[in-house]
Tab-separated table of C-alpha atoms and ligand atoms in Angstrom:
chain	number	residue	atom	x	y	z
A	5	UNK	CA	-84.057	-64.073	-52.264
A	6	UNK	CA	-86.843	-65.147	-49.622
A	7	UNK	CA	-90.408	-66.320	-49.528
A	8	UNK	CA	-93.245	-64.491	-51.120
A	9	UNK	CA	-94.571	-61.351	-49.744
A	10	UNK	CA	-98.201	-61.000	-49.365
A	11	UNK	CA	-100.165	-58.110	-50.948
A	12	UNK	CA	-103.018	-56.719	-48.912
A	13	UNK	CA	-105.202	-54.630	-51.142
A	14	UNK	CA	-107.044	-51.650	-49.650
A	15	UNK	CA	-110.397	-51.376	-51.278
A	16	UNK	CA	-111.567	-48.172	-49.427
A	17	UNK	CA	-111.566	-45.894	-52.634
A	18	UNK	CA	-114.103	-48.240	-54.335
A	19	UNK	CA	-116.479	-47.248	-51.639
A	20	UNK	CA	-115.295	-43.404	-51.995
A	21	UNK	CA	-116.393	-43.562	-55.583
A	22	UNK	CA	-119.695	-45.292	-54.568
A	23	UNK	CA	-120.330	-42.543	-51.822
A	24	UNK	CA	-119.685	-39.779	-54.291
A	25	UNK	CA	-122.940	-40.555	-55.927
A	26	UNK	CA	-124.681	-42.387	-53.395
A	27	UNK	CA	-126.521	-45.863	-54.251
A	28	UNK	CA	-124.506	-48.952	-54.580
A	29	UNK	CA	-122.062	-48.692	-57.424
A	30	UNK	CA	-119.131	-49.488	-57.530
A	31	UNK	CA	-119.412	-51.990	-55.119
A	32	UNK	CA	-116.718	-52.958	-52.541
A	33	UNK	CA	-118.213	-56.583	-52.599
A	34	UNK	CA	-117.252	-56.947	-56.317
A	35	UNK	CA	-113.751	-55.544	-55.532
A	36	UNK	CA	-113.348	-58.151	-52.880
A	37	UNK	CA	-114.138	-60.844	-55.231
A	38	UNK	CA	-111.755	-59.588	-57.927
A	39	UNK	CA	-108.816	-59.110	-55.386
A	40	UNK	CA	-109.330	-62.720	-54.304
A	41	UNK	CA	-109.094	-63.911	-58.053
A	42	UNK	CA	-106.178	-61.626	-59.030
A	43	UNK	CA	-103.647	-62.601	-56.618
A	44	UNK	CA	-104.250	-60.490	-53.569
A	45	UNK	CA	-103.551	-62.140	-50.211
A	46	UNK	CA	-105.861	-60.015	-47.994
A	47	UNK	CA	-108.275	-57.111	-47.993
A	48	UNK	CA	-107.811	-54.089	-45.960
A	49	UNK	CA	-110.699	-51.747	-45.104
A	50	UNK	CA	-110.668	-48.808	-42.859
A	51	UNK	CA	-114.098	-48.106	-40.947
A	52	UNK	CA	-113.558	-44.263	-40.378
A	53	UNK	CA	-115.394	-42.494	-37.639
A	54	UNK	CA	-117.123	-40.300	-40.389
A	55	UNK	CA	-117.829	-43.475	-42.712
A	56	UNK	CA	-116.421	-41.511	-45.708
A	57	UNK	CA	-115.655	-44.798	-47.384
A	58	UNK	CA	-116.407	-48.157	-45.978
A	59	UNK	CA	-119.721	-48.139	-43.955
A	60	UNK	CA	-120.813	-50.521	-41.357
A	61	UNK	CA	-122.888	-52.551	-43.778
A	62	UNK	CA	-119.742	-53.290	-46.095
A	63	UNK	CA	-117.910	-55.056	-43.371
A	64	UNK	CA	-120.076	-58.143	-43.579
A	65	UNK	CA	-120.463	-57.890	-47.239
A	66	UNK	CA	-116.803	-57.776	-47.925
A	67	UNK	CA	-116.430	-60.749	-45.705
A	68	UNK	CA	-119.132	-62.637	-47.586
A	69	UNK	CA	-117.331	-61.806	-50.977
A	70	UNK	CA	-114.103	-63.457	-50.073
A	71	UNK	CA	-112.225	-65.816	-48.253
A	72	UNK	CA	-109.201	-63.730	-47.818
A	73	UNK	CA	-108.216	-62.380	-44.438
A	74	UNK	CA	-109.529	-59.023	-43.408
A	75	UNK	CA	-107.300	-56.287	-41.951
A	76	UNK	CA	-109.667	-53.813	-40.375
A	77	UNK	CA	-108.209	-50.433	-39.851
A	78	UNK	CA	-109.664	-48.537	-36.917
A	79	UNK	CA	-108.951	-45.791	-34.395
A	80	UNK	CA	-108.690	-46.547	-30.788
A	81	UNK	CA	-112.096	-45.502	-29.993
A	82	UNK	CA	-114.881	-47.510	-27.790
A	83	UNK	CA	-117.298	-47.410	-30.864
A	84	UNK	CA	-114.577	-49.059	-33.096
A	85	UNK	CA	-113.512	-51.624	-30.506
A	86	UNK	CA	-117.077	-52.600	-30.062
A	87	UNK	CA	-117.522	-53.024	-33.980
A	88	UNK	CA	-114.141	-54.921	-34.033
A	89	UNK	CA	-115.046	-57.320	-31.373
A	90	UNK	CA	-118.278	-58.130	-33.023
A	91	UNK	CA	-116.633	-58.538	-36.405
A	92	UNK	CA	-113.466	-60.475	-35.424
A	93	UNK	CA	-111.304	-59.244	-38.256
A	94	UNK	CA	-108.237	-61.532	-38.651
A	95	UNK	CA	-106.238	-58.509	-37.994
A	96	UNK	CA	-107.145	-55.280	-36.326
A	97	UNK	CA	-105.021	-52.441	-37.046
A	98	UNK	CA	-104.763	-49.451	-35.031
A	99	UNK	CA	-104.124	-46.202	-36.884
A	100	UNK	CA	-104.312	-42.583	-35.963
A	101	UNK	CA	-107.413	-40.824	-37.350
A	102	UNK	CA	-108.110	-37.227	-37.797
A	103	UNK	CA	-111.212	-36.038	-39.405
A	104	UNK	CA	-109.730	-33.263	-41.358
A	105	UNK	CA	-107.131	-35.526	-42.980
A	106	UNK	CA	-107.265	-36.768	-46.561
A	107	UNK	CA	-105.639	-40.141	-45.637
A	108	UNK	CA	-103.812	-41.510	-42.643
A	109	UNK	CA	-101.024	-38.788	-42.221
A	110	UNK	CA	-98.608	-40.330	-39.957
A	111	UNK	CA	-97.769	-43.486	-37.676
A	112	UNK	CA	-99.452	-43.855	-34.304
A	113	UNK	CA	-97.759	-42.452	-31.403
A	114	UNK	CA	-97.547	-45.905	-29.499
A	115	UNK	CA	-95.100	-44.723	-26.965
A	116	UNK	CA	-97.188	-41.845	-25.676
A	117	UNK	CA	-100.491	-43.682	-25.905
A	118	UNK	CA	-99.446	-46.837	-24.342
A	119	UNK	CA	-102.085	-46.466	-21.600
A	120	UNK	CA	-104.918	-45.652	-24.049
A	121	UNK	CA	-104.078	-48.545	-26.372
A	122	UNK	CA	-103.152	-51.297	-23.990
A	123	UNK	CA	-106.689	-52.167	-22.995
A	124	UNK	CA	-107.944	-52.182	-26.779
A	125	UNK	CA	-105.103	-54.415	-27.867
A	126	UNK	CA	-105.697	-56.843	-24.939
A	127	UNK	CA	-109.372	-57.214	-25.645
A	128	UNK	CA	-108.958	-57.632	-29.309
A	129	UNK	CA	-106.149	-60.289	-28.905
A	130	UNK	CA	-108.377	-62.201	-26.403
A	131	UNK	CA	-111.209	-62.134	-28.852
A	132	UNK	CA	-108.965	-63.821	-31.415
A	133	UNK	CA	-107.806	-61.055	-33.729
A	134	UNK	CA	-104.188	-60.229	-34.395
A	135	UNK	CA	-103.465	-56.700	-33.514
A	136	UNK	CA	-101.370	-54.494	-35.777
A	137	UNK	CA	-100.181	-51.026	-35.008
A	138	UNK	CA	-99.343	-48.756	-37.819
A	139	UNK	CA	-96.059	-46.765	-36.831
A	140	UNK	CA	-93.256	-44.813	-38.393
A	141	UNK	CA	-90.267	-46.627	-39.001
A	142	UNK	CA	-88.871	-45.585	-35.530
A	143	UNK	CA	-87.176	-47.738	-32.908
A	144	UNK	CA	-88.837	-45.962	-30.132
A	145	UNK	CA	-92.356	-46.686	-31.714
A	146	UNK	CA	-91.307	-50.173	-32.424
A	147	UNK	CA	-90.132	-50.690	-28.739
A	148	UNK	CA	-93.538	-49.395	-27.515
A	149	UNK	CA	-95.321	-51.772	-29.843
A	150	UNK	CA	-93.500	-54.519	-28.348
A	151	UNK	CA	-94.229	-53.483	-25.086
A	152	UNK	CA	-97.965	-53.224	-26.076
A	153	UNK	CA	-97.847	-56.930	-27.241
A	154	UNK	CA	-98.600	-55.934	-30.935
A	155	UNK	CA	-98.577	-59.053	-33.213
A	156	UNK	CA	-97.799	-56.980	-36.204
A	157	UNK	CA	-96.364	-53.440	-36.947
A	158	UNK	CA	-96.916	-51.955	-40.378
A	159	UNK	CA	-94.203	-49.420	-41.060
A	160	UNK	CA	-95.387	-46.084	-42.797
A	161	UNK	CA	-93.815	-45.936	-46.055
A	162	UNK	CA	-95.408	-42.381	-46.954
A	163	UNK	CA	-92.357	-40.449	-46.459
A	164	UNK	CA	-90.062	-42.783	-48.414
A	165	UNK	CA	-92.523	-42.569	-51.326
A	166	UNK	CA	-92.809	-38.733	-51.024
A	167	UNK	CA	-88.892	-38.563	-50.961
A	168	UNK	CA	-88.712	-40.668	-54.033
A	169	UNK	CA	-91.180	-38.595	-55.953
A	170	UNK	CA	-89.504	-35.298	-55.082
A	171	UNK	CA	-86.250	-36.713	-56.480
A	172	UNK	CA	-84.666	-36.713	-53.025
A	173	UNK	CA	-82.685	-40.003	-53.685
A	174	UNK	CA	-80.409	-39.764	-50.849
A	175	UNK	CA	-83.020	-38.848	-48.152
A	176	UNK	CA	-85.228	-41.600	-49.752
A	177	UNK	CA	-82.413	-44.017	-49.245
A	178	UNK	CA	-81.931	-43.019	-45.620
A	179	UNK	CA	-85.593	-43.572	-45.055
A	180	UNK	CA	-85.467	-46.911	-46.715
A	181	UNK	CA	-82.685	-48.003	-44.397
A	182	UNK	CA	-84.744	-46.888	-41.350
A	183	UNK	CA	-87.561	-49.302	-42.595
A	184	UNK	CA	-85.149	-52.031	-43.129
A	185	UNK	CA	-83.560	-51.614	-39.753
A	186	UNK	CA	-86.930	-51.583	-38.119
A	187	UNK	CA	-88.158	-54.635	-40.083
A	188	UNK	CA	-84.933	-56.501	-38.900
A	189	UNK	CA	-85.563	-55.384	-35.260
A	190	UNK	CA	-89.147	-56.318	-35.551
A	191	UNK	CA	-88.334	-59.915	-36.130
A	192	UNK	CA	-85.894	-60.159	-33.260
A	193	UNK	CA	-88.625	-58.899	-31.059
A	194	UNK	CA	-91.148	-61.694	-32.566
A	195	UNK	CA	-93.189	-59.144	-34.219
A	196	UNK	CA	-94.378	-59.477	-37.858
A	197	UNK	CA	-93.211	-56.454	-39.860
A	198	UNK	CA	-95.397	-55.225	-42.777
A	199	UNK	CA	-95.469	-51.944	-44.633
A	200	UNK	CA	-97.482	-49.751	-46.556
A	201	UNK	CA	-99.081	-46.265	-47.542
A	202	UNK	CA	-98.708	-44.566	-50.786
A	203	UNK	CA	-96.701	-47.249	-52.727
A	204	UNK	CA	-96.842	-47.267	-56.396
A	205	UNK	CA	-95.399	-49.209	-59.195
A	206	UNK	CA	-92.366	-46.896	-59.296
A	207	UNK	CA	-91.745	-47.251	-55.457
A	208	UNK	CA	-92.695	-50.909	-54.649
A	209	UNK	CA	-89.586	-52.675	-55.555
A	210	UNK	CA	-86.964	-51.541	-52.846
A	211	UNK	CA	-89.543	-51.993	-50.224
A	212	UNK	CA	-90.632	-55.400	-51.324
A	213	UNK	CA	-86.839	-56.434	-51.555
A	214	UNK	CA	-86.679	-55.773	-47.745
A	215	UNK	CA	-86.649	-59.740	-46.936
A	216	UNK	CA	-88.251	-59.470	-43.409
A	217	UNK	CA	-91.407	-57.818	-44.450
A	218	UNK	CA	-94.124	-60.139	-44.838
A	219	UNK	CA	-97.064	-58.218	-46.301
A	220	UNK	CA	-97.530	-54.706	-48.092
A	221	UNK	CA	-100.926	-52.904	-47.892
A	222	UNK	CA	-101.572	-50.847	-51.007
A	223	UNK	CA	-104.709	-49.068	-51.961
A	224	UNK	CA	-104.997	-45.692	-53.536
A	225	UNK	CA	-102.594	-46.335	-56.324
A	226	UNK	CA	-104.150	-49.547	-57.210
A	227	UNK	CA	-107.753	-48.291	-57.467
A	228	UNK	CA	-106.491	-45.305	-59.315
A	229	UNK	CA	-104.598	-47.441	-61.960
A	230	UNK	CA	-107.798	-49.572	-62.107
A	231	UNK	CA	-109.743	-46.701	-63.669
A	232	UNK	CA	-107.274	-47.164	-66.739
A	233	UNK	CA	-106.454	-50.838	-66.945
A	234	UNK	CA	-109.139	-52.574	-64.562
A	235	UNK	CA	-108.737	-53.700	-61.066
A	236	UNK	CA	-107.619	-57.208	-61.821
A	237	UNK	CA	-104.813	-56.043	-64.236
A	238	UNK	CA	-103.739	-53.389	-61.514
A	239	UNK	CA	-103.409	-56.040	-58.919
A	240	UNK	CA	-101.737	-58.438	-61.097
A	241	UNK	CA	-99.032	-55.854	-62.134
A	242	UNK	CA	-98.344	-54.880	-58.439
A	243	UNK	CA	-98.157	-58.685	-57.723
A	244	UNK	CA	-95.776	-59.191	-60.477
A	245	UNK	CA	-93.430	-56.329	-59.207
A	246	UNK	CA	-93.391	-57.701	-55.834
A	247	UNK	CA	-92.535	-61.161	-56.977
A	248	UNK	CA	-89.812	-59.801	-59.244
A	249	UNK	CA	-88.411	-57.926	-56.112
A	250	UNK	CA	-88.211	-61.302	-54.231
A	251	UNK	CA	-86.962	-63.344	-57.171
B	310	LIG	N1	-101.830	-48.880	-44.553
B	310	LIG	C1	-102.539	-48.031	-43.813
B	310	LIG	C2	-102.424	-48.123	-42.313
B	310	LIG	C3	-103.428	-47.044	-44.423
B	310	LIG	O1	-104.025	-46.275	-43.713
B	310	LIG	C4	-103.475	-47.065	-45.868
B	310	LIG	C5	-104.401	-46.085	-46.283
B	310	LIG	O2	-105.634	-46.329	-45.936
B	310	LIG	C6	-102.746	-47.936	-46.492
B	310	LIG	C7	-101.812	-48.674	-45.878
B	310	LIG	C8	-102.735	-47.836	-47.923
B	310	LIG	O3	-102.268	-46.588	-48.389
B	310	LIG	P1	-102.416	-46.422	-49.867
B	310	LIG	O4	-104.003	-46.211	-50.105
B	310	LIG	O5	-101.717	-44.918	-50.082
B	310	LIG	O6	-101.869	-47.203	-50.763
Protein backbone atom coordinates (compact mmCIF):
# COMPACT_ATOMS: atom_id res chain seq x y z
CA UNK A 1 0.00 0.00 0.00
CA UNK A 2 2.42 2.66 1.12
CA UNK A 3 5.45 3.08 3.24
CA UNK A 4 5.82 1.85 6.78
CA UNK A 5 3.84 3.65 9.43
CA UNK A 6 5.84 4.52 12.55
CA UNK A 7 4.83 3.43 16.02
CA UNK A 8 5.41 5.91 18.83
CA UNK A 9 5.03 4.19 22.17
CA UNK A 10 3.70 6.25 25.05
CA UNK A 11 5.42 5.00 28.21
CA UNK A 12 3.65 7.30 30.69
CA UNK A 13 1.87 4.46 32.40
CA UNK A 14 5.07 2.69 33.34
CA UNK A 15 5.65 5.77 35.48
CA UNK A 16 2.04 5.68 36.72
CA UNK A 17 2.66 2.21 38.14
CA UNK A 18 5.99 3.29 39.63
CA UNK A 19 4.40 6.33 41.27
CA UNK A 20 1.60 4.23 42.77
CA UNK A 21 4.17 2.85 45.21
CA UNK A 22 6.84 5.53 45.15
CA UNK A 23 10.41 4.35 44.60
CA UNK A 24 11.97 3.47 41.28
CA UNK A 25 10.21 0.39 39.92
CA UNK A 26 9.06 -0.07 37.18
CA UNK A 27 11.45 2.35 35.57
CA UNK A 28 10.55 4.29 32.38
CA UNK A 29 14.28 4.08 31.53
CA UNK A 30 13.95 0.33 31.08
CA UNK A 31 10.72 0.74 29.14
CA UNK A 32 12.48 3.12 26.74
CA UNK A 33 15.26 0.58 26.20
CA UNK A 34 12.72 -2.14 25.44
CA UNK A 35 10.74 0.06 23.01
CA UNK A 36 13.95 0.63 21.03
CA UNK A 37 14.67 -3.07 20.80
CA UNK A 38 11.12 -4.11 19.97
CA UNK A 39 10.44 -2.15 16.80
CA UNK A 40 9.14 1.09 18.27
CA UNK A 41 10.02 4.18 16.25
CA UNK A 42 9.59 6.84 18.89
CA UNK A 43 8.89 7.51 22.54
CA UNK A 44 6.04 9.65 23.73
CA UNK A 45 6.01 11.08 27.23
CA UNK A 46 3.62 13.59 28.75
CA UNK A 47 4.98 15.81 31.48
CA UNK A 48 1.77 16.87 33.17
CA UNK A 49 1.43 19.86 35.40
CA UNK A 50 0.63 17.56 38.35
CA UNK A 51 3.51 15.13 37.47
CA UNK A 52 1.14 12.21 37.94
CA UNK A 53 3.29 9.95 35.77
CA UNK A 54 6.39 11.29 34.04
CA UNK A 55 8.51 13.51 36.31
CA UNK A 56 11.08 16.11 35.42
CA UNK A 57 14.00 13.79 36.13
CA UNK A 58 12.53 11.15 33.77
CA UNK A 59 13.03 13.33 30.72
CA UNK A 60 16.80 13.05 30.61
CA UNK A 61 16.76 9.43 31.78
CA UNK A 62 14.42 8.44 28.93
CA UNK A 63 16.65 10.28 26.51
CA UNK A 64 19.71 8.48 27.87
CA UNK A 65 17.99 5.10 27.49
CA UNK A 66 17.36 5.30 23.77
CA UNK A 67 18.31 6.89 20.48
CA UNK A 68 14.66 7.12 19.47
CA UNK A 69 13.10 10.51 18.85
CA UNK A 70 11.09 11.87 21.76
CA UNK A 71 7.64 13.35 21.42
CA UNK A 72 7.03 15.48 24.51
CA UNK A 73 3.35 16.07 25.19
CA UNK A 74 2.77 19.27 27.06
CA UNK A 75 0.26 21.93 27.97
CA UNK A 76 0.80 25.43 26.61
CA UNK A 77 2.05 26.96 29.86
CA UNK A 78 5.15 29.06 30.56
CA UNK A 79 6.52 26.35 32.89
CA UNK A 80 6.28 23.64 30.21
CA UNK A 81 7.66 25.93 27.53
CA UNK A 82 10.69 26.61 29.66
CA UNK A 83 11.27 22.89 30.22
CA UNK A 84 10.76 22.05 26.53
CA UNK A 85 13.13 24.78 25.39
CA UNK A 86 15.82 23.32 27.63
CA UNK A 87 15.05 19.68 26.82
CA UNK A 88 14.70 20.20 23.04
CA UNK A 89 12.51 17.19 22.22
CA UNK A 90 12.45 16.16 18.56
CA UNK A 91 8.73 16.95 18.71
CA UNK A 92 6.82 19.08 21.19
CA UNK A 93 3.13 18.22 21.11
CA UNK A 94 0.57 20.58 22.54
CA UNK A 95 -2.37 18.89 24.19
CA UNK A 96 -5.20 20.33 26.24
CA UNK A 97 -4.71 19.44 29.89
CA UNK A 98 -7.18 19.39 32.73
CA UNK A 99 -6.20 18.34 36.22
CA UNK A 100 -9.40 16.40 36.83
CA UNK A 101 -9.22 14.31 33.64
CA UNK A 102 -7.89 10.74 33.68
CA UNK A 103 -6.34 11.12 30.24
CA UNK A 104 -6.31 13.74 27.48
CA UNK A 105 -10.02 13.99 26.83
CA UNK A 106 -10.35 15.94 23.63
CA UNK A 107 -8.31 17.72 21.02
CA UNK A 108 -6.88 21.17 21.36
CA UNK A 109 -9.06 24.10 20.33
CA UNK A 110 -6.38 25.48 18.03
CA UNK A 111 -8.88 27.79 16.36
CA UNK A 112 -9.90 29.61 19.55
CA UNK A 113 -6.46 29.53 21.14
CA UNK A 114 -4.55 30.93 18.17
CA UNK A 115 -3.16 33.96 20.00
CA UNK A 116 -2.21 31.93 23.05
CA UNK A 117 -0.50 29.13 21.10
CA UNK A 118 1.29 31.16 18.43
CA UNK A 119 4.24 32.41 20.55
CA UNK A 120 4.78 28.97 22.12
CA UNK A 121 4.90 27.33 18.70
CA UNK A 122 7.24 29.95 17.27
CA UNK A 123 9.74 29.64 20.12
CA UNK A 124 9.82 25.86 20.01
CA UNK A 125 10.28 25.78 16.25
CA UNK A 126 13.02 28.39 16.46
CA UNK A 127 14.64 26.18 19.09
CA UNK A 128 14.77 23.21 16.68
CA UNK A 129 11.77 21.10 17.74
CA UNK A 130 8.98 20.11 15.40
CA UNK A 131 5.65 21.20 16.82
CA UNK A 132 2.64 18.93 16.80
CA UNK A 133 -0.92 19.83 17.74
CA UNK A 134 -3.28 17.17 19.06
CA UNK A 135 -6.63 17.98 17.47
CA UNK A 136 -9.94 16.38 16.66
CA UNK A 137 -10.32 15.23 13.04
CA UNK A 138 -11.99 18.50 12.14
CA UNK A 139 -11.24 20.72 9.13
CA UNK A 140 -11.62 23.95 11.13
CA UNK A 141 -9.03 22.78 13.65
CA UNK A 142 -6.76 21.58 10.87
CA UNK A 143 -6.94 24.96 9.14
CA UNK A 144 -6.13 26.62 12.46
CA UNK A 145 -3.14 24.29 12.94
CA UNK A 146 -1.95 25.26 9.47
CA UNK A 147 -2.26 28.97 10.26
CA UNK A 148 -0.26 28.39 13.42
CA UNK A 149 2.56 26.76 11.43
CA UNK A 150 2.26 23.32 13.05
CA UNK A 151 4.67 20.78 11.55
CA UNK A 152 2.48 17.84 12.58
CA UNK A 153 -1.13 17.29 13.59
CA UNK A 154 -2.07 14.22 15.59
CA UNK A 155 -5.72 13.38 15.03
CA UNK A 156 -7.57 12.17 18.10
CA UNK A 157 -8.78 8.61 17.51
CA UNK A 158 -10.56 8.31 20.87
CA UNK A 159 -14.06 8.79 19.51
CA UNK A 160 -13.44 6.28 16.73
CA UNK A 161 -12.29 3.68 19.27
CA UNK A 162 -15.23 4.34 21.61
CA UNK A 163 -17.73 3.97 18.78
CA UNK A 164 -16.12 0.70 17.67
CA UNK A 165 -16.20 -0.62 21.23
CA UNK A 166 -19.86 0.41 21.61
CA UNK A 167 -20.75 -1.56 18.49
CA UNK A 168 -21.70 1.65 16.66
CA UNK A 169 -20.23 0.51 13.35
CA UNK A 170 -21.90 3.11 11.12
CA UNK A 171 -20.87 6.04 13.31
CA UNK A 172 -17.38 4.60 13.68
CA UNK A 173 -17.21 4.43 9.88
CA UNK A 174 -18.15 8.11 9.64
CA UNK A 175 -15.49 9.04 12.20
CA UNK A 176 -12.92 7.00 10.29
CA UNK A 177 -13.81 8.93 7.13
CA UNK A 178 -13.30 12.21 9.01
CA UNK A 179 -9.84 11.06 10.08
CA UNK A 180 -9.05 9.97 6.52
CA UNK A 181 -10.25 13.26 4.99
CA UNK A 182 -8.25 15.29 7.52
CA UNK A 183 -5.12 13.21 6.88
CA UNK A 184 -5.47 13.85 3.13
CA UNK A 185 -6.01 17.57 3.65
CA UNK A 186 -3.09 17.81 6.06
CA UNK A 187 -0.76 16.47 3.37
CA UNK A 188 -2.10 19.07 0.92
CA UNK A 189 -1.33 21.74 3.52
CA UNK A 190 2.21 20.45 4.03
CA UNK A 191 1.48 19.11 7.52
CA UNK A 192 2.52 15.62 8.61
CA UNK A 193 -0.61 13.76 9.76
CA UNK A 194 -0.40 11.37 12.67
CA UNK A 195 -3.05 9.79 14.89
CA UNK A 196 -3.53 8.28 18.30
CA UNK A 197 -5.41 7.81 21.52
CA UNK A 198 -7.19 4.74 22.80
CA UNK A 199 -5.98 2.44 20.02
CA UNK A 200 -6.02 -1.30 20.66
CA UNK A 201 -5.24 -4.45 18.68
CA UNK A 202 -8.90 -4.49 17.61
CA UNK A 203 -9.06 -0.92 16.40
CA UNK A 204 -5.61 -0.15 15.01
CA UNK A 205 -5.98 -1.73 11.57
CA UNK A 206 -8.43 0.68 9.85
CA UNK A 207 -6.47 3.64 11.22
CA UNK A 208 -3.11 2.23 10.11
CA UNK A 209 -4.61 1.60 6.66
CA UNK A 210 -5.00 5.35 6.06
CA UNK A 211 -2.01 5.79 3.77
CA UNK A 212 -1.27 9.43 4.60
CA UNK A 213 -0.73 8.78 8.31
CA UNK A 214 2.97 8.64 9.14
CA UNK A 215 2.80 7.65 12.80
CA UNK A 216 0.49 6.30 15.49
CA UNK A 217 1.05 7.06 19.15
CA UNK A 218 -0.16 4.29 21.40
CA UNK A 219 0.26 3.88 25.13
CA UNK A 220 -2.35 2.64 27.55
CA UNK A 221 -3.31 -0.53 25.68
CA UNK A 222 0.30 -1.56 25.09
CA UNK A 223 1.32 -1.02 28.71
CA UNK A 224 -1.82 -2.84 29.90
CA UNK A 225 -1.17 -5.75 27.57
CA UNK A 226 2.44 -5.85 28.75
CA UNK A 227 1.19 -6.96 32.17
CA UNK A 228 0.13 -10.22 30.53
CA UNK A 229 2.63 -10.81 27.75
CA UNK A 230 5.55 -8.47 28.46
CA UNK A 231 6.30 -5.09 26.93
CA UNK A 232 8.38 -6.39 24.05
CA UNK A 233 5.71 -8.88 22.93
CA UNK A 234 2.95 -6.27 23.21
CA UNK A 235 4.88 -3.81 21.05
CA UNK A 236 5.80 -6.48 18.51
CA UNK A 237 2.15 -7.50 18.12
CA UNK A 238 1.03 -3.88 17.62
CA UNK A 239 3.87 -3.44 15.12
CA UNK A 240 2.79 -6.59 13.29
CA UNK A 241 -0.80 -5.40 12.98
CA UNK A 242 0.34 -2.01 11.70
CA UNK A 243 2.66 -3.61 9.15
CA UNK A 244 -0.11 -5.96 8.04
CA UNK A 245 -2.44 -2.99 7.57
CA UNK A 246 0.10 -1.43 5.22
CA UNK A 247 1.02 -4.63 3.38
N1 LIG B 1 -1.70 10.89 21.84
C1 LIG B 1 -1.93 11.81 22.81
C2 LIG B 1 -1.89 13.24 22.44
C3 LIG B 1 -2.16 11.43 24.14
O1 LIG B 1 -2.38 12.36 25.09
C4 LIG B 1 -2.13 10.06 24.46
C5 LIG B 1 -2.33 9.63 25.88
O2 LIG B 1 -1.41 10.21 26.70
C6 LIG B 1 -1.89 9.15 23.42
C7 LIG B 1 -1.71 9.58 22.12
C8 LIG B 1 -1.86 7.69 23.67
O3 LIG B 1 -3.15 7.31 24.03
P1 LIG B 1 -3.37 5.91 24.70
O4 LIG B 1 -2.57 5.90 25.95
O5 LIG B 1 -4.84 5.88 24.93
O6 LIG B 1 -2.90 4.89 23.71
